[in-house]
Amino acid sequence: MEKLRIAIQKSGRLSEDSLALIKECGIKITNGMRTLKSDALNFPLEFLFLRDDDIPGYVEDGVADVGIVGENVWYETGREVDVAKPLGFSKCRLSLAVPKHVEYTGIEDLQGANIATSYPKILGDYLSKRGVEAQLHVISGSVEIAPSIGLADAICDIVSSGSTLFMNGLKEVETIFSSQAVMIRNRQLSQAKQEILERLLFRINAVQKGQK
Ligand code: PRT
Ligand code: ZN
């Protein structure tokens, strides 16, 4: 029998809530997240546990049929996949921040600035729409320390509570993207897989209604 293959983050901020949602849908998994692959016991679903950044590419290529990622990762990778459903957890925002003593009057202050980020596509789109040209320094982690080591004048990073910015002497000056976990899907699912996806989304809707 055909199964729908879903890619879930192996370990990180999305993992627990993604699996909790599956569980709330009444779906049981054989052997947790310790393996690369797992099966559902009572639903035609198969799990792949991956790094979140790899999920949109796997879904585009059809290695996975659907996946759960942050909208930030979905947009940044620019992969040809569709959002099937916003899931309402892992809410955060992508913001620009500058050292707290810097006077900031508006986005034009960043003309010619050096900005460190892990999101060059989202930030590049945002700046070019506003006619701002800046040098983007792409770094994969610890973006918040870039100003203090002299690498950048500003940063663009994920913010949740704001405490990371605060602890690094930075202030948030623009929110450029709002994000939450979303279910993404391959654009060419077979009829059988499409039907399984609809059953899964039906259950997710019911869970979400119950939470309201
Ligand atoms: O290993 P893998 O590549 O799979 O995971 P990862 O380390 O790339 O991602 P992970 O697990 O950190 O985050 C997964 C997704 O969770 C992100 O893509 C976002 O969609 C979402 N999310 C929600 C967050 C946060 N909240 C968050 N606070 N992602 C990152 N952060 C980081 C942020 O980068 C910054 O360093 O937390 C810090 C800021 O938090 P506050 O509360 O101090 O503002
Ligand atoms: Zn990642």
PDB file of N, CA and C in Angstrom, residues 13 93 97-98 141-148 155 157-172:
ATOM      1  N   ARG A  13      14.490  22.911  17.402  1.00  0.00           N
ATOM      2  CA  ARG A  13      13.315  23.606  17.923  1.00  0.00           C
ATOM      3  C   ARG A  13      11.990  23.130  17.348  1.00  0.00           C
ATOM      4  N   ARG A  93      10.436  35.724  14.448  1.00  0.00           N
ATOM      5  CA  ARG A  93      10.533  36.727  13.398  1.00  0.00           C
ATOM      6  C   ARG A  93      11.974  36.898  12.998  1.00  0.00           C
ATOM      7  N   ALA A  97      18.982  44.162  13.521  1.00  0.00           N
ATOM      8  CA  ALA A  97      19.360  44.727  14.815  1.00  0.00           C
ATOM      9  C   ALA A  97      20.697  45.442  14.681  1.00  0.00           C
ATOM     10  N   VAL A  98      20.862  46.489  15.478  1.00  0.00           N
ATOM     11  CA  VAL A  98      22.121  47.258  15.475  1.00  0.00           C
ATOM     12  C   VAL A  98      22.584  47.416  16.929  1.00  0.00           C
ATOM     13  N   GLY A 141      26.135  30.656  11.926  1.00  0.00           N
ATOM     14  CA  GLY A 141      25.714  30.625  13.329  1.00  0.00           C
ATOM     15  C   GLY A 141      26.330  31.775  14.107  1.00  0.00           C
ATOM     16  N   SER A 142      25.874  31.979  15.327  1.00  0.00           N
ATOM     17  CA  SER A 142      26.380  33.057  16.196  1.00  0.00           C
ATOM     18  C   SER A 142      26.442  34.403  15.487  1.00  0.00           C
ATOM     19  N   VAL A 143      25.415  34.689  14.724  1.00  0.00           N
ATOM     20  CA  VAL A 143      25.326  35.948  13.982  1.00  0.00           C
ATOM     21  C   VAL A 143      25.372  37.145  14.947  1.00  0.00           C
ATOM     22  N   GLU A 144      24.806  36.949  16.143  1.00  0.00           N
ATOM     23  CA  GLU A 144      24.665  38.066  17.099  1.00  0.00           C
ATOM     24  C   GLU A 144      26.000  38.617  17.599  1.00  0.00           C
ATOM     25  N   ILE A 145      27.092  37.862  17.436  1.00  0.00           N
ATOM     26  CA  ILE A 145      28.371  38.393  17.920  1.00  0.00           C
ATOM     27  C   ILE A 145      29.112  39.209  16.854  1.00  0.00           C
ATOM     28  N   ALA A 146      28.607  39.195  15.615  1.00  0.00           N
ATOM     29  CA  ALA A 146      29.306  39.860  14.504  1.00  0.00           C
ATOM     30  C   ALA A 146      29.622  41.345  14.753  1.00  0.00           C
ATOM     31  N   PRO A 147      28.669  42.144  15.287  1.00  0.00           N
ATOM     32  CA  PRO A 147      29.015  43.555  15.509  1.00  0.00           C
ATOM     33  C   PRO A 147      30.145  43.733  16.533  1.00  0.00           C
ATOM     34  N   SER A 148      30.116  42.941  17.607  1.00  0.00           N
ATOM     35  CA  SER A 148      31.114  43.148  18.660  1.00  0.00           C
ATOM     36  C   SER A 148      32.520  42.718  18.226  1.00  0.00           C
ATOM     37  N   ILE A 155      23.002  43.226  12.136  1.00  0.00           N
ATOM     38  CA  ILE A 155      22.741  41.808  11.868  1.00  0.00           C
ATOM     39  C   ILE A 155      21.279  41.630  11.484  1.00  0.00           C
ATOM     40  N   ASP A 157      18.722  38.425  12.050  1.00  0.00           N
ATOM     41  CA  ASP A 157      18.659  37.070  12.605  1.00  0.00           C
ATOM     42  C   ASP A 157      17.257  36.792  13.157  1.00  0.00           C
ATOM     43  N   ILE A 158      17.041  35.520  13.466  1.00  0.00           N
ATOM     44  CA  ILE A 158      15.785  35.091  14.078  1.00  0.00           C
ATOM     45  C   ILE A 158      15.701  35.615  15.513  1.00  0.00           C
ATOM     46  N   VAL A 159      14.556  36.160  15.850  1.00  0.00           N
ATOM     47  CA  VAL A 159      14.313  36.655  17.207  1.00  0.00           C
ATOM     48  C   VAL A 159      13.050  35.986  17.738  1.00  0.00           C
ATOM     49  N   SER A 160      13.120  35.590  19.001  1.00  0.00           N
ATOM     50  CA  SER A 160      11.919  35.051  19.625  1.00  0.00           C
ATOM     51  C   SER A 160      11.590  35.907  20.842  1.00  0.00           C
ATOM     52  N   SER A 161      12.287  35.699  21.961  1.00  0.00           N
ATOM     53  CA  SER A 161      12.025  36.540  23.142  1.00  0.00           C
ATOM     54  C   SER A 161      12.766  37.873  23.066  1.00  0.00           C
ATOM     55  N   GLY A 162      13.851  37.923  22.302  1.00  0.00           N
ATOM     56  CA  GLY A 162      14.681  39.127  22.229  1.00  0.00           C
ATOM     57  C   GLY A 162      15.864  39.094  23.186  1.00  0.00           C
ATOM     58  N   SER A 163      15.957  38.046  24.013  1.00  0.00           N
ATOM     59  CA  SER A 163      17.017  38.057  25.025  1.00  0.00           C
ATOM     60  C   SER A 163      18.420  37.860  24.431  1.00  0.00           C
ATOM     61  N   THR A 164      18.527  37.148  23.323  1.00  0.00           N
ATOM     62  CA  THR A 164      19.847  36.984  22.683  1.00  0.00           C
ATOM     63  C   THR A 164      20.369  38.342  22.200  1.00  0.00           C
ATOM     64  N   LEU A 165      19.498  39.128  21.587  1.00  0.00           N
ATOM     65  CA  LEU A 165      19.910  40.462  21.136  1.00  0.00           C
ATOM     66  C   LEU A 165      20.333  41.305  22.337  1.00  0.00           C
ATOM     67  N   PHE A 166      19.500  41.292  23.359  1.00  0.00           N
ATOM     68  CA  PHE A 166      19.757  42.097  24.557  1.00  0.00           C
ATOM     69  C   PHE A 166      21.101  41.734  25.189  1.00  0.00           C
ATOM     70  N   MET A 167      21.351  40.441  25.314  1.00  0.00           N
ATOM     71  CA  MET A 167      22.597  40.001  25.958  1.00  0.00           C
ATOM     72  C   MET A 167      23.831  40.354  25.132  1.00  0.00           C
ATOM     73  N   ASN A 168      23.635  40.609  23.859  1.00  0.00           N
ATOM     74  CA  ASN A 168      24.760  40.968  23.004  1.00  0.00           C
ATOM     75  C   ASN A 168      24.807  42.472  22.702  1.00  0.00           C
ATOM     76  N   GLY A 169      24.095  43.234  23.471  1.00  0.00           N
ATOM     77  CA  GLY A 169      24.140  44.691  23.351  1.00  0.00           C
ATOM     78  C   GLY A 169      23.539  45.211  22.053  1.00  0.00           C
ATOM     79  N   LEU A 170      22.546  44.483  21.531  1.00  0.00           N
ATOM     80  CA  LEU A 170      21.922  44.883  20.269  1.00  0.00           C
ATOM     81  C   LEU A 170      20.466  45.278  20.488  1.00  0.00           C
ATOM     82  N   LYS A 171      19.952  46.114  19.586  1.00  0.00           N
ATOM     83  CA  LYS A 171      18.516  46.445  19.638  1.00  0.00           C
ATOM     84  C   LYS A 171      17.876  46.137  18.293  1.00  0.00           C
ATOM     85  N   GLU A 172      16.630  45.639  18.380  1.00  0.00           N
ATOM     86  CA  GLU A 172      15.877  45.266  17.191  1.00  0.00           C
ATOM     87  C   GLU A 172      15.332  46.538  16.555  1.00  0.00           C
TER      88      GLU A 172
END
